[in-house]
Structures are given as C-alpha cells and as structure tokens.
Coordinates of C-alpha atoms and ligand atoms in Angstrom, one line a residue:
M117 CA 17.6 2.2 10.4
N118 CA 17.0 5.2 12.5
S119 CA 16.1 8.1 10.2
P120 CA 19.3 10.1 9.8
A121 CA 18.0 13.1 7.8
G122 CA 15.5 15.5 9.2
V123 CA 12.5 14.7 6.9
A124 CA 8.8 15.3 7.3
L125 CA 5.6 14.4 5.5
T126 CA 4.1 17.8 4.6
G127 CA 1.3 16.9 2.2
L128 CA -1.1 14.0 1.6
G129 CA -3.6 13.2 -1.3
V130 CA -5.7 10.3 -2.5
A131 CA -7.5 9.2 -5.6
V132 CA -9.6 6.2 -6.1
P133 CA -11.6 5.1 -9.2
T134 CA -15.3 6.0 -9.1
K135 CA -16.5 2.5 -9.9
V136 CA -17.4 0.7 -6.7
I137 CA -17.7 -3.1 -6.7
T138 CA -19.7 -4.5 -3.7
N139 CA -19.7 -8.0 -2.4
A140 CA -23.2 -8.4 -3.9
D141 CA -21.7 -7.6 -7.3
L142 CA -19.2 -10.4 -6.8
E143 CA -21.9 -12.8 -5.7
R144 CA -23.3 -12.5 -9.2
T145 CA -20.1 -13.7 -11.0
L146 CA -18.4 -15.9 -8.4
D147 CA -19.3 -18.9 -6.1
T148 CA -19.0 -16.7 -3.0
S149 CA -21.2 -14.8 -0.6
N150 CA -21.2 -11.5 1.2
D151 CA -21.1 -13.4 4.6
W152 CA -18.0 -15.4 3.6
I153 CA -16.2 -12.3 2.4
V154 CA -17.0 -10.1 5.4
S155 CA -16.3 -12.8 8.0
R156 CA -13.0 -14.0 6.4
T157 CA -11.7 -10.6 5.3
G158 CA -13.7 -7.7 6.6
I159 CA -14.1 -6.3 3.0
R160 CA -17.5 -5.0 1.9
E161 CA -16.6 -3.1 -1.2
R162 CA -13.6 -2.0 -3.3
H163 CA -12.9 0.4 -6.2
W164 CA -11.9 -0.9 -9.6
A165 CA -10.5 1.3 -12.4
A166 CA -12.2 1.6 -15.7
P167 CA -10.0 0.3 -18.6
D168 CA -9.2 3.9 -19.8
E169 CA -8.4 5.1 -16.2
S170 CA -4.5 5.0 -16.1
L171 CA -2.4 4.6 -13.0
A172 CA -0.5 7.7 -13.9
S173 CA -3.7 9.8 -14.0
L174 CA -4.8 8.5 -10.6
C175 CA -1.3 9.4 -9.3
A176 CA -1.5 12.9 -10.8
V177 CA -4.8 13.6 -9.1
A178 CA -3.5 12.4 -5.7
A179 CA -0.2 14.2 -6.2
R180 CA -1.9 17.6 -6.9
Q181 CA -3.8 17.3 -3.6
A182 CA -0.6 16.5 -1.7
M183 CA 1.3 19.4 -3.4
D184 CA -1.5 21.8 -2.6
Q185 CA -1.5 20.7 1.1
A186 CA 2.3 21.1 1.3
G187 CA 2.3 24.4 -0.6
V188 CA 4.7 23.2 -3.2
T189 CA 4.5 23.5 -7.0
A190 CA 5.4 20.8 -9.5
T191 CA 8.6 22.7 -10.5
E192 CA 9.8 22.3 -6.8
L193 CA 9.7 18.5 -6.9
D194 CA 13.3 17.1 -7.1
A195 CA 12.1 13.4 -7.4
I196 CA 9.0 11.3 -7.9
I197 CA 9.2 7.9 -6.2
L198 CA 6.3 5.6 -7.0
G199 CA 5.7 2.3 -5.2
T200 CA 3.8 0.1 -7.6
V201 CA 3.6 -3.5 -9.0
T202 CA 1.0 -2.5 -11.6
P203 CA 2.7 0.1 -13.8
D204 CA 0.7 1.4 -16.9
H205 CA 3.4 0.0 -19.1
R206 CA 6.3 -2.5 -18.7
L207 CA 8.4 0.3 -20.3
P208 CA 8.9 3.1 -19.3
S209 CA 8.3 3.5 -15.6
T210 CA 4.9 5.1 -14.6
S211 CA 6.7 7.7 -12.6
C212 CA 8.0 9.1 -15.9
E213 CA 4.4 9.5 -17.0
V214 CA 3.5 11.2 -13.7
Q215 CA 6.4 13.6 -14.2
A216 CA 5.0 14.6 -17.6
L217 CA 1.4 14.9 -16.4
L218 CA 2.4 17.1 -13.5
G219 CA 4.8 19.3 -15.5
A220 CA 7.9 18.5 -13.3
P221 CA 10.7 18.1 -15.9
Q222 CA 13.4 18.5 -13.3
A223 CA 12.1 15.7 -11.0
I224 CA 13.9 12.3 -11.1
P225 CA 11.3 9.6 -11.6
L226 CA 11.7 6.1 -10.1
D227 CA 9.3 3.2 -9.8
V228 CA 9.8 0.9 -6.7
A229 CA 8.5 -2.7 -7.1
A230 CA 8.1 -3.8 -3.5
A231 CA 4.5 -5.0 -3.5
C232 CA 2.3 -3.9 -0.6
P233 CA 5.1 -2.1 1.4
G234 CA 5.9 -0.1 -1.8
W235 CA 5.0 3.2 -0.2
I236 CA 7.1 2.5 2.9
Y237 CA 10.0 1.3 0.6
S238 CA 9.6 4.5 -1.4
L239 CA 9.7 6.6 1.8
A240 CA 13.1 5.1 2.5
V241 CA 14.3 5.8 -1.0
A242 CA 13.1 9.4 -0.8
E243 CA 14.8 9.8 2.6
G244 CA 18.0 8.5 1.0
F245 CA 17.7 11.0 -1.8
I246 CA 17.3 13.8 0.8
A247 CA 20.1 12.6 3.0
A248 CA 22.5 12.4 0.0
G249 CA 21.7 16.0 -0.9
R250 CA 20.1 14.9 -4.2
A251 CA 16.7 16.2 -3.2
K252 CA 14.9 18.6 -0.9
T253 CA 11.3 17.9 -1.9
V254 CA 10.1 14.5 -3.0
L255 CA 6.7 13.2 -4.2
V256 CA 6.3 9.7 -2.7
L257 CA 3.4 7.7 -4.2
G258 CA 1.9 4.3 -3.6
A259 CA -0.6 3.4 -6.4
E260 CA -2.0 0.2 -7.9
K261 CA -4.5 -1.1 -10.4
L262 CA -4.6 -4.6 -8.8
S263 CA -7.8 -5.4 -10.7
T264 CA -5.6 -5.8 -13.8
I265 CA -3.5 -8.6 -12.3
T266 CA -6.3 -10.4 -10.4
D267 CA -7.9 -13.5 -11.9
M268 CA -11.6 -12.6 -11.8
E269 CA -12.4 -16.3 -12.0
D270 CA -10.4 -17.2 -8.9
R271 CA -12.7 -16.6 -5.9
S272 CA -9.9 -16.8 -3.4
T273 CA -8.2 -13.7 -4.8
A274 CA -10.9 -11.8 -6.8
I275 CA -12.7 -10.7 -3.7
L276 CA -9.6 -9.2 -2.0
F277 CA -8.1 -6.4 -4.1
G278 CA -8.9 -2.9 -5.1
D279 CA -7.4 0.0 -7.0
G280 CA -6.3 3.4 -5.9
A281 CA -3.5 5.9 -5.4
G282 CA -2.0 7.8 -2.4
A283 CA 0.5 10.6 -2.6
T284 CA 2.7 12.2 0.0
I285 CA 5.2 15.1 -0.1
M286 CA 8.4 14.5 1.8
Q287 CA 10.6 17.5 2.7
R288 CA 13.8 18.2 4.5
T289 CA 13.1 19.8 7.8
E290 CA 14.8 21.3 10.8
R291 CA 11.7 20.8 13.0
T292 CA 11.8 18.1 15.6
D293 CA 8.1 18.2 16.4
R294 CA 7.1 16.8 13.0
R295 CA 9.4 14.3 11.3
I296 CA 10.0 10.7 10.4
L297 CA 11.5 9.0 13.4
S298 CA 12.4 5.6 11.9
I299 CA 11.9 3.4 8.9
V300 CA 12.7 -0.3 8.9
L301 CA 12.6 -2.6 5.8
G302 CA 13.0 -6.3 5.4
A303 CA 12.4 -9.2 3.0
D304 CA 12.6 -12.9 2.6
G305 CA 13.0 -13.8 -1.0
T306 CA 12.8 -17.6 -0.3
L307 CA 9.0 -17.1 0.0
I308 CA 8.3 -15.8 -3.5
D309 CA 6.1 -18.8 -4.3
L310 CA 3.5 -17.7 -1.7
L311 CA 2.3 -14.9 -3.9
L312 CA 3.5 -14.7 -7.4
I313 CA 2.5 -13.8 -11.0
P314 CA 4.1 -16.8 -12.8
G315 CA 3.6 -15.7 -16.4
G316 CA 4.0 -12.6 -18.5
G317 CA 7.5 -11.6 -17.2
S318 CA 10.8 -12.1 -19.0
L319 CA 11.1 -15.7 -17.8
H320 CA 7.7 -16.8 -19.2
P321 CA 6.8 -14.0 -21.6
M322 CA 3.1 -13.6 -22.7
S323 CA 2.2 -16.5 -24.9
P324 CA -0.9 -18.6 -25.7
E325 CA 0.2 -21.0 -23.0
V326 CA 0.4 -18.3 -20.4
I327 CA -3.1 -17.1 -21.3
E328 CA -4.4 -20.7 -21.3
E329 CA -3.1 -21.3 -17.8
R330 CA -4.2 -17.8 -16.7
S331 CA -0.7 -17.4 -15.3
Q332 CA -0.6 -13.7 -16.1
F333 CA -2.6 -13.3 -12.9
M334 CA -1.7 -13.5 -9.2
K335 CA -1.4 -16.9 -7.6
M336 CA -1.6 -16.9 -3.8
K337 CA -1.3 -19.4 -1.0
G338 CA -3.6 -17.4 1.3
R339 CA -3.1 -19.3 4.6
E340 CA 0.7 -19.3 4.4
V341 CA 0.6 -15.6 3.4
F342 CA -1.6 -14.9 6.4
K343 CA 0.7 -16.5 8.9
A344 CA 3.9 -15.1 7.6
A345 CA 2.3 -11.6 7.4
V346 CA 1.3 -11.4 11.0
V347 CA 4.8 -12.4 12.3
A348 CA 6.6 -10.1 9.9
M349 CA 4.4 -7.1 10.6
A350 CA 4.5 -7.5 14.4
N351 CA 8.3 -7.9 14.3
A352 CA 8.7 -4.8 12.0
C353 CA 6.5 -2.8 14.4
S354 CA 8.8 -3.7 17.4
E355 CA 11.9 -2.9 15.4
A356 CA 10.6 0.4 14.1
L357 CA 9.5 1.5 17.6
A358 CA 12.9 0.5 19.1
E359 CA 14.7 2.4 16.4
A360 CA 12.6 5.5 17.2
G361 CA 13.3 5.1 20.9
L362 CA 9.6 4.6 21.7
T363 CA 7.4 1.8 23.0
K364 CA 3.9 0.6 21.9
D365 CA 2.4 2.8 24.7
D366 CA 3.7 5.9 22.9
V367 CA 1.7 5.1 19.7
D368 CA -1.3 7.3 19.1
L369 CA -2.4 5.4 16.0
L370 CA -1.3 2.2 14.2
V371 CA -2.1 2.3 10.5
P372 CA -1.4 -1.2 9.2
H373 CA -1.6 -2.3 5.6
Q374 CA -5.3 -2.9 4.9
A375 CA -5.2 -6.5 3.6
N376 CA -7.6 -8.3 5.9
I377 CA -9.3 -7.4 9.2
R378 CA -8.1 -10.7 10.8
I379 CA -4.4 -9.9 9.8
I380 CA -4.8 -6.4 11.2
E381 CA -6.3 -7.6 14.5
A382 CA -3.7 -10.3 14.9
T383 CA -0.9 -7.9 14.2
A384 CA -2.3 -5.3 16.7
K385 CA -2.6 -8.0 19.3
R386 CA 0.9 -9.3 18.9
T387 CA 2.2 -5.7 19.0
G388 CA 0.2 -5.0 22.1
I389 CA -1.9 -2.2 20.7
S390 CA -5.6 -2.2 21.3
M391 CA -8.0 -1.9 18.4
D392 CA -9.2 1.5 19.5
R393 CA -5.7 2.8 18.4
V394 CA -5.8 1.0 15.0
M395 CA -7.0 2.5 11.7
V396 CA -9.3 0.2 9.7
N397 CA -10.8 0.9 6.3
V398 CA -10.3 -2.4 4.5
D399 CA -14.1 -2.6 4.5
R400 CA -14.4 0.2 2.0
F401 CA -11.3 -0.3 -0.3
G402 CA -10.2 -3.9 0.0
N403 CA -6.5 -4.5 -0.3
T404 CA -5.0 -1.7 -2.5
S405 CA -1.4 -2.9 -1.9
S406 CA 1.1 0.1 -1.9
A407 CA -1.8 2.6 -1.9
S408 CA -3.5 1.2 1.2
I409 CA -1.5 3.1 3.9
P410 CA -1.7 6.6 2.3
I411 CA -5.5 6.0 1.7
A412 CA -5.9 5.0 5.3
L413 CA -3.8 8.0 6.5
D414 CA -6.1 10.3 4.5
Q415 CA -9.2 8.9 6.3
A416 CA -7.5 9.0 9.7
V417 CA -6.6 12.7 9.2
A418 CA -10.2 13.5 8.0
E419 CA -11.6 11.7 11.1
G420 CA -9.3 13.7 13.4
R421 CA -7.6 10.5 14.6
L422 CA -4.2 11.7 13.3
R423 CA -3.3 15.3 14.4
P424 CA -0.2 17.4 14.4
G425 CA 2.2 15.8 16.9
S426 CA 0.5 12.4 17.0
V427 CA 2.9 9.4 17.0
L428 CA 2.0 7.2 14.0
L429 CA 3.2 3.7 13.6
T430 CA 2.6 2.2 10.1
V431 CA 3.5 -1.2 8.8
S432 CA 3.0 -3.3 5.7
F433 CA 3.9 -6.7 4.1
G434 CA 3.5 -8.2 0.7
A435 CA 4.7 -10.4 -2.1
G436 CA 8.4 -11.2 -2.1
F437 CA 8.0 -11.5 0.9
T438 CA 8.7 -7.9 1.7
W439 CA 7.8 -5.8 4.8
G440 CA 8.4 -2.4 6.3
A441 CA 7.4 -0.2 9.1
A442 CA 7.8 3.5 10.0
V443 CA 7.3 5.7 13.0
I444 CA 6.3 9.2 12.2
R445 CA 5.6 12.2 14.4
W446 CA 2.8 13.6 12.4
Ligands
LIG22 N1 -16.0 -17.4 -1.1 C1 -16.4 -18.6 -0.5 N2 -15.5 -19.6 -0.2 C2 -14.2 -19.4 -0.5 C3 -13.7 -18.2 -1.1 C4 -14.7 -17.2 -1.4 N3 -14.4 -16.0 -1.9 N4 -12.4 -18.2 -1.2 C5 -12.0 -19.4 -0.7 N5 -13.1 -20.1 -0.3 C6 -13.1 -21.4 0.3 C7 -12.0 -22.3 -0.1 O1 -12.2 -22.9 -1.3 C8 -12.0 -23.3 1.0 O2 -12.9 -24.3 0.8 P1 -12.7 -25.8 1.2 O3 -12.5 -25.8 2.7 O4 -14.0 -26.5 0.7 O5 -11.5 -26.3 0.5 C9 -12.4 -22.5 2.2 O6 -13.0 -21.3 1.7 C10 -11.3 -22.1 3.1 O7 -10.2 -21.5 2.3 P2 -8.9 -20.9 2.9 O8 -8.1 -20.4 1.8 O9 -8.3 -21.9 3.9 O10 -9.6 -19.7 3.7 P3 -9.0 -18.7 4.7 O11 -9.7 -18.7 5.9 O12 -7.5 -18.9 4.8 O13 -9.2 -17.3 4.0 C11 -8.0 -15.7 2.7 C12 -8.7 -17.0 2.7 C13 -9.1 -14.6 3.0 C14 -7.5 -15.4 1.3 C15 -7.0 -15.6 3.8 O14 -6.1 -16.7 3.7 C16 -6.1 -14.4 3.7 O15 -6.6 -13.3 3.9 N6 -4.8 -14.5 3.4 C17 -3.9 -13.4 3.3 C18 -4.1 -12.9 1.9 C19 -3.4 -11.5 1.7 O16 -3.6 -10.6 2.5 N7 -2.8 -11.4 0.5 C20 -2.3 -10.2 0.1 C21 -0.8 -10.1 0.2 S1 -0.3 -8.5 -0.1 C22 0.2 -8.3 -1.7 O17 1.4 -8.3 -1.9 C23 -0.8 -8.0 -2.8

C-alpha cells in the first residue's frame, strides 16, 4: 500500500564475515566448476561466518554503523525489527540479543521470518510501528547465516548462498524530498515445497532420521523457483511504482535481491529497466537472503550510484513464496 506515514531511511550499515569462499574453494569439495557457477549464477565468491561468529554480533556491527550515520544513539531506538530465517537460537528471537548487545533496553525487539524479502517485510512492520505512534526511530535489519542451513554436499544449493548483515535506521519525517514512497508485499503459500527446510522444525523435530536424510538443510527446486521469482519480482516492481505514482522511467536505480544474475537480468528486462540502472553485486556476496538488499544499497551509495534525491526501486522474493518491493526517494 501507499506509504501513509512520513518515514525516511536515515542510516545504513553492513557487516559481512571475514572468511571468503571462492568458487575455486568449492571446486575442491564439490563436483562443480567456476565456469558453471559463474555462467549459471554470476557468483564468484561469498562470505561464510565462522562457527563462533553470531548473527547477533554481525547485526550489532552493522547497526552501530547505521546509527552513527543517522546520528542516533541506542537509547533512542524504539524498536528493532530483524528480517531473518537463520536466528542464532530457536528461542529467543535474535533481535532480543541485538537489543542487549546494543544497550537499547527500551527498544521492542521482533524477528520477521519472510525469507529473502525479510528486510522489505521488516520495513513495512517498522512503518506500521511509526504510523501507529508506537515508534519514532526503528532499527530495521536483514541478516542471515545461510551457510548454517545449506547442505554443503548438495552442489545445486551449496554454491549459491552467503552470510551477512545489513542495518538501516527508519525515522518519522516531515520532509518530502527524502522518504519511502511505497511498499508492497505479497506471498503465495501454495508454493512452499519449492524451497523448504523439511526437518528440524516442530513438525519433524531434530532426530537421527532428520540427520540421516539431511532434511535439516534447504531443499530447492531451482528451475521452478527461478521462473516464479522473475514473474513475482516484475509484478511487484510495477505495483510499487504505481503505488508511488511513478513509472519505470523515473527510477534512478533498481536494487533487486541478489540471488542470481540471470534472475536479475530477466526481472529488469520484464520491468523495462536497462542494466545500466541496475545494481549487481551477487558476484561478491552470493545470495545473502534478507541481507542482500541493504548490502547492495551500501555498495551503491559508496559508488555514488545512489545519491540524495535518487529514486530507488528495490524488490525481492524468497521461500514461502514471499515477495516485496519498495520505492524510496533516497
Ligand atoms: N555445478 C555443476 N553442475 C550443476 C551444479 C553445480 N553447482 N548444480 C546443478 N548442476 C547440474 C544439474 O545436476 C543438472 O545436471 P543434469 O542436466 O545432468 O541433470 C544441470 O546442472 C542443470 O541443472 P538445473 O538445476 O536445471 O540448472 P539451472 O540452469 O536451473 O541452474 C540454479 C540452477 C542456478 C540453482 C537456478 O535454477 C537458480 O538460480 N534458481 C533460483 C534459485 C534461487 O535463487 N534460490 C533462492 C531463493 S531465495 C531464498 O529464499 C533463500
């Protein structure tokens, strides 16, 4: 829906684990090749967290950068909304741990499990908190340790995913030259079998059988996901632009979820936006799910491709199937 509250993104921060896994590293453990991975996905390397590197600690590093940029302190945060499907613990939510790490005891913590569009879903939740008068300043995070839910023996998924965290500060604003213009969300729960972790949840709790079947890891029907993703993302782009009262020609930069270069290109083509107006960094980070858009935004800002006043269109899709798009005057 058209963004009712005046809200703006005022800070941005990113944290990725230091360990880089190249395609050559994967060639040593899997029946794959750099050529196959680059030509089918565009990915050249990704970051994987060390076992003792928690999701909450990555979030805290990214959050501190975002707070510095926005000029807000931890005690000014009214809420912490974290898009993730890889929390540090099944109980409690990782946003509670982030709250403690930052020293923000007054901030309401909430994890949002919406897979790759987790950051866009979290933006919408934060906007709702602000519109309801529940918050003025919200820390909105997208962060994942996908390496922990990926089957490293399955070459069709092990090559795709990376770890990382992105943080943004969302604040109420009266300014019209810098604000979120629209956010659209959608989902089709009939498609859950396309991308699913079958075991380890409350339906099939962890057991010797789950481990034997390796069903605690992601199972994906890649081709079907690919096709559904392109249609859902292109439709979400059109809807978000219409809600904002803009057209594809008004867009300065499209920042799509970084899943696969071919999905990005197909989405851009269907939306009618040429690749010179599209941000791509899937080559460096792989698919980091809900972290991918803030990580790409950070690079776009650093490269001067996103400047104050730029019209940003951002879009994502993921397991569920879920999707979301937003138009933001940066
Ligand atoms: N290296 C070499 N060969 C491989 C690899 C690999 N890493 N992986 C699969 N292959 C082989 C397959 O076994 C198959 O071989 P066969 O023809 O002998 O049976 C062949 O390559 C073709 O396999 P496809 O799966 O049809 O390959 P495709 O071109 O569809 O590419 C891919 C696979 C990259 C996974 C693609 O389908 C894709 O990107 N899908 C979208 C995935 C995605 O983005 N998922 C994330 C969703 S977001 C979220 O919520 C986390």
